[in-house]
Coordinates of C-alpha atoms in Angstrom, one line a residue:
M1 CA 0.0 0.0 0.0
P2 CA 1.2 3.6 -0.8
E3 CA 2.2 5.6 2.2
T4 CA -0.2 8.3 3.3
P5 CA 1.2 11.9 2.6
N6 CA 2.3 13.9 5.4
Y7 CA 0.2 16.9 6.6
Y8 CA 1.3 20.3 7.5
S9 CA 0.6 21.2 11.0
V10 CA 0.5 25.1 11.7
K11 CA 0.2 26.8 15.1
V12 CA -0.1 30.4 15.4
N13 CA 0.0 32.8 18.6
L14 CA -0.9 36.5 18.1
R15 CA 0.0 38.7 21.1
D16 CA -1.9 42.1 20.8
E17 CA -0.7 43.8 24.0
A18 CA -2.2 47.3 23.2
N19 CA -5.8 45.9 23.1
M20 CA -5.1 43.0 25.4
V21 CA -6.3 40.3 22.9
Y22 CA -4.4 37.1 22.7
T23 CA -5.3 34.7 19.9
M24 CA -4.5 31.1 19.0
V25 CA -5.1 29.5 15.6
S26 CA -4.0 26.0 14.5
A27 CA -4.7 24.1 11.3
I28 CA -4.0 20.7 9.7
I29 CA -3.6 21.0 5.9
D30 CA -3.2 18.3 3.4
P31 CA -0.7 19.6 0.8
V32 CA -1.7 17.0 -1.8
E33 CA -5.3 17.4 -1.8
I34 CA -4.9 21.3 -1.0
K35 CA -7.6 21.1 1.6
S36 CA -7.8 21.7 5.4
V37 CA -8.4 18.7 7.5
K38 CA -9.1 20.6 10.8
Y39 CA -8.6 23.9 12.2
E40 CA -9.5 26.1 15.2
G41 CA -9.1 29.6 16.6
V42 CA -9.9 31.5 19.7
S43 CA -9.2 34.9 21.2
C44 CA -8.9 35.7 25.0
S45 CA -8.0 38.4 27.3
S46 CA -5.0 36.7 29.2
P47 CA -1.6 35.6 27.8
L48 CA -1.6 32.7 30.3
S49 CA -4.1 30.8 28.0
L50 CA -1.4 30.7 25.2
L51 CA 0.5 27.6 24.7
P52 CA 4.1 27.5 23.2
V53 CA 3.8 27.1 19.2
R54 CA 6.0 24.1 19.5
S55 CA 3.2 22.1 21.2
T56 CA 1.4 19.6 19.1
F57 CA -1.6 20.4 17.1
Q58 CA -3.9 18.5 19.4
D59 CA -2.4 20.3 22.4
F60 CA -3.3 23.6 20.7
Y61 CA -6.7 22.2 19.9
N62 CA -7.5 21.0 23.4
R63 CA -6.4 24.3 24.9
M64 CA -8.7 26.3 22.7
Q65 CA -11.6 24.0 23.5
R66 CA -11.0 24.5 27.1
V67 CA -10.8 28.2 26.9
I68 CA -14.2 28.1 25.2
Y69 CA -15.7 25.6 27.7
K70 CA -14.6 27.7 30.6
G71 CA -15.9 30.9 28.9
E72 CA -12.7 32.7 28.9
Q73 CA -12.7 33.7 25.2
Q74 CA -13.7 37.1 24.1
K75 CA -17.0 36.1 22.6
N76 CA -17.4 38.9 19.8
I77 CA -13.8 38.7 18.6
T78 CA -13.7 34.9 18.8
K79 CA -17.1 34.7 16.6
S80 CA -15.4 36.9 14.0
L81 CA -12.2 34.9 14.0
Q82 CA -13.8 31.6 13.6
E83 CA -16.2 32.8 10.7
L84 CA -13.0 34.3 9.0
I85 CA -10.9 31.3 9.3
K86 CA -13.6 29.0 8.1
T87 CA -13.7 31.1 5.1
K88 CA -10.0 31.3 4.6
F89 CA -9.3 27.5 5.4
G90 CA -12.1 26.6 2.9
S91 CA -10.6 28.6 0.0
E92 CA -8.1 26.8 -2.2
S93 CA -6.4 29.8 -3.3
F94 CA -5.7 30.8 0.4
L95 CA -4.4 27.2 1.1
E96 CA -2.1 27.4 -1.9
E97 CA -0.7 30.7 -0.8
I98 CA 0.3 29.5 2.7
L99 CA 1.5 26.1 1.3
H100 CA 3.9 27.9 -0.9
Y101 CA 5.1 30.2 2.0
M102 CA 5.7 26.9 4.1
D103 CA 7.2 24.9 1.2
H104 CA 9.7 27.9 0.9
N105 CA 10.0 28.7 4.6
L106 CA 8.8 32.3 3.9
T107 CA 7.9 32.9 7.7
D108 CA 7.6 36.7 7.1
R109 CA 4.7 36.2 4.6
L110 CA 3.1 33.8 6.9
D111 CA 3.5 36.4 9.8
F112 CA 1.7 39.0 7.5
V113 CA -1.2 36.7 6.5
F114 CA -2.1 35.9 10.0
S115 CA -1.5 39.5 11.2
E116 CA -4.0 40.5 8.7
I117 CA -6.4 38.1 9.9
H118 CA -6.1 39.5 13.5
K119 CA -6.6 43.3 12.1
R120 CA -9.9 42.1 10.5
T121 CA -11.2 40.5 13.8
A122 CA -9.6 42.3 16.6
G123 CA -8.8 45.8 15.4
N124 CA -6.1 47.8 13.4
S125 CA -3.1 46.9 15.5
E126 CA 0.2 45.3 15.0
P127 CA 0.3 42.0 17.0
K128 CA 3.5 40.1 17.8
V129 CA 3.3 36.9 15.8
E130 CA 4.7 33.5 16.7
I131 CA 4.2 30.8 14.2
H132 CA 5.4 27.2 13.9
F133 CA 4.8 24.7 11.1
E134 CA 5.8 21.3 10.5
L135 CA 5.1 18.1 8.4
I136 CA 3.6 15.3 10.6
D137 CA 2.2 11.8 10.1
P138 CA -1.5 12.0 9.8
N139 CA -1.4 9.2 12.6
D140 CA 0.3 11.9 15.0
M141 CA -2.6 14.4 14.5
T142 CA -4.0 13.3 18.0
K143 CA -0.7 13.2 19.7
T144 CA -0.6 15.3 22.9
T145 CA 2.2 16.4 25.4
V146 CA -0.1 18.6 27.6
D147 CA -2.6 17.0 29.9
E148 CA -5.5 19.4 30.0
E149 CA -7.6 17.2 32.4
E150 CA -4.6 17.1 34.9
I151 CA -4.3 21.0 34.6
A152 CA -8.1 21.3 35.1
K153 CA -7.8 19.3 38.4
K154 CA -5.2 21.4 39.9
E155 CA -7.0 24.6 39.2
A156 CA -9.6 25.8 41.8
P157 CA -13.0 25.9 40.2
P158 CA -13.6 29.6 39.5
V159 CA -16.3 31.6 41.2
T160 CA -17.9 33.3 38.3
P161 CA -21.4 34.8 38.7
V162 CA -24.0 34.2 36.1
P163 CA -24.5 37.3 34.2
Q164 CA -27.9 38.6 35.5
A165 CA -30.0 41.0 33.3
S166 CA -29.7 44.6 34.2
G167 CA -33.4 45.2 33.8
F168 CA -32.8 47.8 31.0
L169 CA -34.6 46.9 27.9
I170 CA -33.7 48.3 24.4
P171 CA -36.9 49.4 22.8
A172 CA -38.3 46.8 20.4
D173 CA -38.3 49.1 17.4
K174 CA -34.6 49.8 17.7
Q175 CA -31.7 48.2 15.7
I176 CA -29.1 46.3 17.8
V177 CA -25.6 46.0 16.5
Q178 CA -22.5 44.0 17.7
F179 CA -19.5 46.1 18.7
K180 CA -16.5 46.3 21.0
F181 CA -15.0 49.1 23.0
Q182 CA -12.2 50.9 21.7
L183 CA -9.4 50.4 24.3
S184 CA -6.7 53.2 25.5
P185 CA -4.5 51.4 28.0
V186 CA -2.8 54.6 28.9
N187 CA -5.2 57.4 28.9
G188 CA -8.5 55.4 29.1
I189 CA -10.9 55.2 31.9
P190 CA -11.6 51.7 33.5
L191 CA -15.0 50.3 32.5
V192 CA -16.0 50.0 36.1
E193 CA -15.7 53.7 36.6
L194 CA -17.8 54.6 33.7
K195 CA -21.6 55.6 34.1
A196 CA -24.7 56.0 32.3
G197 CA -24.4 59.3 30.0
D198 CA -20.7 59.0 29.5
N199 CA -19.4 59.1 26.0
V200 CA -17.1 56.5 24.8
Y201 CA -15.6 55.3 21.4
I202 CA -16.5 51.9 19.9
R203 CA -16.0 50.0 16.8
L204 CA -18.9 47.9 15.3
V205 CA -18.0 44.3 14.8
P206 CA -19.2 42.6 11.2
G207 CA -20.7 39.3 11.3
D208 CA -24.5 39.7 11.4
A209 CA -26.9 41.1 8.9
V210 CA -27.8 44.2 10.9
T211 CA -24.4 45.3 11.8
D212 CA -22.9 44.6 8.3
S213 CA -25.8 46.6 6.8
I214 CA -24.9 49.6 9.0
I215 CA -21.2 49.4 8.5
N216 CA -21.9 49.5 4.7
T217 CA -24.5 52.3 4.9
L218 CA -22.4 54.6 6.9
E219 CA -19.1 53.7 4.9
L220 CA -17.3 52.7 8.2
K221 CA -14.9 50.2 6.5
E222 CA -11.6 51.6 5.4
E223 CA -9.6 50.5 2.4
S224 CA -7.4 48.4 4.7
G225 CA -10.5 46.5 5.9
A226 CA -10.4 48.1 9.5
I227 CA -13.5 49.5 10.9
K228 CA -13.6 53.2 11.8
Q229 CA -14.2 54.0 15.4
I230 CA -17.3 56.0 16.3
P231 CA -18.6 57.8 19.4
A232 CA -21.5 56.4 21.4
K233 CA -23.3 57.2 24.6
I234 CA -23.5 54.6 27.6
V235 CA -27.3 54.5 28.4
N236 CA -27.1 51.8 31.0
I237 CA -24.1 49.8 32.7
S238 CA -24.4 47.2 35.4
N239 CA -21.1 46.2 37.0
N240 CA -20.5 42.8 38.7
K241 CA -17.3 41.5 40.2
N242 CA -15.7 40.0 37.0
F243 CA -18.0 41.4 34.4
S244 CA -20.0 44.4 33.2
E245 CA -23.2 44.6 31.2
V246 CA -23.4 47.7 29.1
V247 CA -26.0 49.2 26.9
I248 CA -24.9 51.9 24.4
K249 CA -26.8 54.3 22.0
I250 CA -25.1 55.5 18.8
N251 CA -28.3 57.5 17.7
E252 CA -31.9 57.3 18.3
Q253 CA -32.3 54.3 16.2
I254 CA -29.2 52.3 16.9
Y255 CA -28.2 50.7 20.1
G256 CA -25.6 47.9 21.1
K257 CA -25.4 45.8 24.1
I258 CA -22.3 43.6 25.3
I259 CA -21.1 41.6 28.3
E260 CA -17.5 42.5 28.9
E261 CA -15.8 39.8 30.9
E262 CA -12.8 42.0 31.6
N263 CA -14.3 45.0 33.2
S264 CA -10.9 46.2 34.4
V265 CA -9.8 47.3 30.9
K266 CA -9.5 51.0 30.0
I267 CA -11.9 52.5 27.5
K268 CA -11.3 55.4 25.2
T269 CA -13.5 58.3 26.0
T270 CA -14.4 61.6 24.2
D271 CA -12.5 64.5 25.1
S272 CA -14.0 66.0 28.1
N273 CA -12.8 69.7 27.1
A274 CA -14.7 69.4 23.8
G275 CA -18.0 68.4 25.4
A276 CA -20.2 65.6 24.8
A277 CA -20.0 63.7 21.6
N278 CA -22.5 64.9 19.0
I279 CA -24.3 61.4 19.0
M280 CA -27.0 62.4 16.5
N281 CA -25.0 64.1 13.8
S282 CA -21.9 61.9 14.2
V283 CA -20.7 59.7 11.4
A284 CA -22.8 57.0 13.1
S285 CA -26.1 58.8 12.7
P286 CA -28.0 58.2 9.3
T287 CA -30.3 60.8 10.3
A288 CA -27.8 63.6 9.9
K289 CA -28.0 64.0 6.1
I290 CA -31.8 64.0 6.5
T291 CA -31.8 66.7 9.0
K292 CA -29.4 68.8 6.9
A293 CA -31.5 68.2 3.9
K294 CA -34.7 69.6 5.7
Q295 CA -33.0 72.7 6.7
N296 CA -32.7 74.1 3.1
P297 CA -36.4 74.6 2.6
N298 CA -36.7 76.4 5.9
L299 CA -34.1 78.8 5.0
S300 CA -35.9 79.6 1.7
A301 CA -39.2 80.3 3.6
D302 CA -37.4 82.6 6.1
E303 CA -35.8 84.6 3.4
S304 CA -39.1 85.0 1.6
F305 CA -40.6 86.3 4.7
H306 CA -38.2 88.9 5.2
L307 CA -38.5 90.1 1.5
M308 CA -42.5 90.4 1.8
P309 CA -42.4 94.1 3.2
Y310 CA -40.5 95.3 0.2
I311 CA -42.7 93.4 -2.3
I312 CA -45.8 95.2 -0.6
M313 CA -44.2 98.6 -1.0
L314 CA -43.5 98.0 -4.6
V315 CA -46.9 96.9 -5.4
V316 CA -48.5 99.9 -3.7
L317 CA -46.1 102.2 -5.5
A318 CA -47.1 100.7 -9.0
I319 CA -50.9 101.2 -8.0
G320 CA -50.2 104.8 -7.2
M321 CA -48.3 105.5 -10.5
M322 CA -51.2 103.8 -12.5
T323 CA -53.9 106.1 -10.6
I324 CA -52.0 109.4 -11.5
F325 CA -51.6 108.2 -15.1
V326 CA -55.5 107.5 -15.4
I327 CA -56.4 111.0 -13.9
L328 CA -54.2 112.8 -16.3

């Protein structure tokens, strides 16, 4: 019997210290059939969840599953990441590209590819990329060197309260979008210190029909693929020990809701010296153009009103001149 061709095992760590996003991606690729055999990805808030890239594929896969099982992933970013890598690793052209890079040991090109994946899911930043790839026997796909079950036994069970509803209800006729806070580790304000009425910066997270539609309508996607930051107002915030539930309003029609599991993160806020953000007429307000358009007819009416006395005087003068002409 002919031997089964070897598979490529790829493991990637992406460390985004600025936004405190730490991502693991791993994949098994068949270089002969040019197809992905198995892949997974997850983003979390702690670098302690990352494994060395020289661990086995199964070690990586088990760790990612454990992060998800324990609820330690950043849900919105992980959702976007998993949707993107599903598309990428299902694309023959993408697989041909990275197979070419691995065959020729072009690690800098691979770094760029996975850095771009990070930017599209977690923000326009420059993460530190760690990557390791190798050819393995298909029978070694399930080989492990890290005992996740033993690690789980040694760890004390986390006391994580179940998120409780804050009681704030977004009106049923409003649109609800997916978003993430724009972080500012140096000058930002901790999330737990923010309150209703504070203005913050956010970025919409593509992935659902409503959010995608608003991103396209408001032209928030830059040529690089990054989503522009926009101002929003906190309308309700409920802080617990380990998480915060936040409802924001972009304008009168668009709201967002998020459960932020790392409520110690520092959020970028609007400049207090410049006053409150103009939420209604910001880039995020589809009503801004309509409001501006409605102002023009009002200006024309006002101008006509101010001209009326002069028009009446001209009419009276014309009538007087006609009367004198008839008498003569």
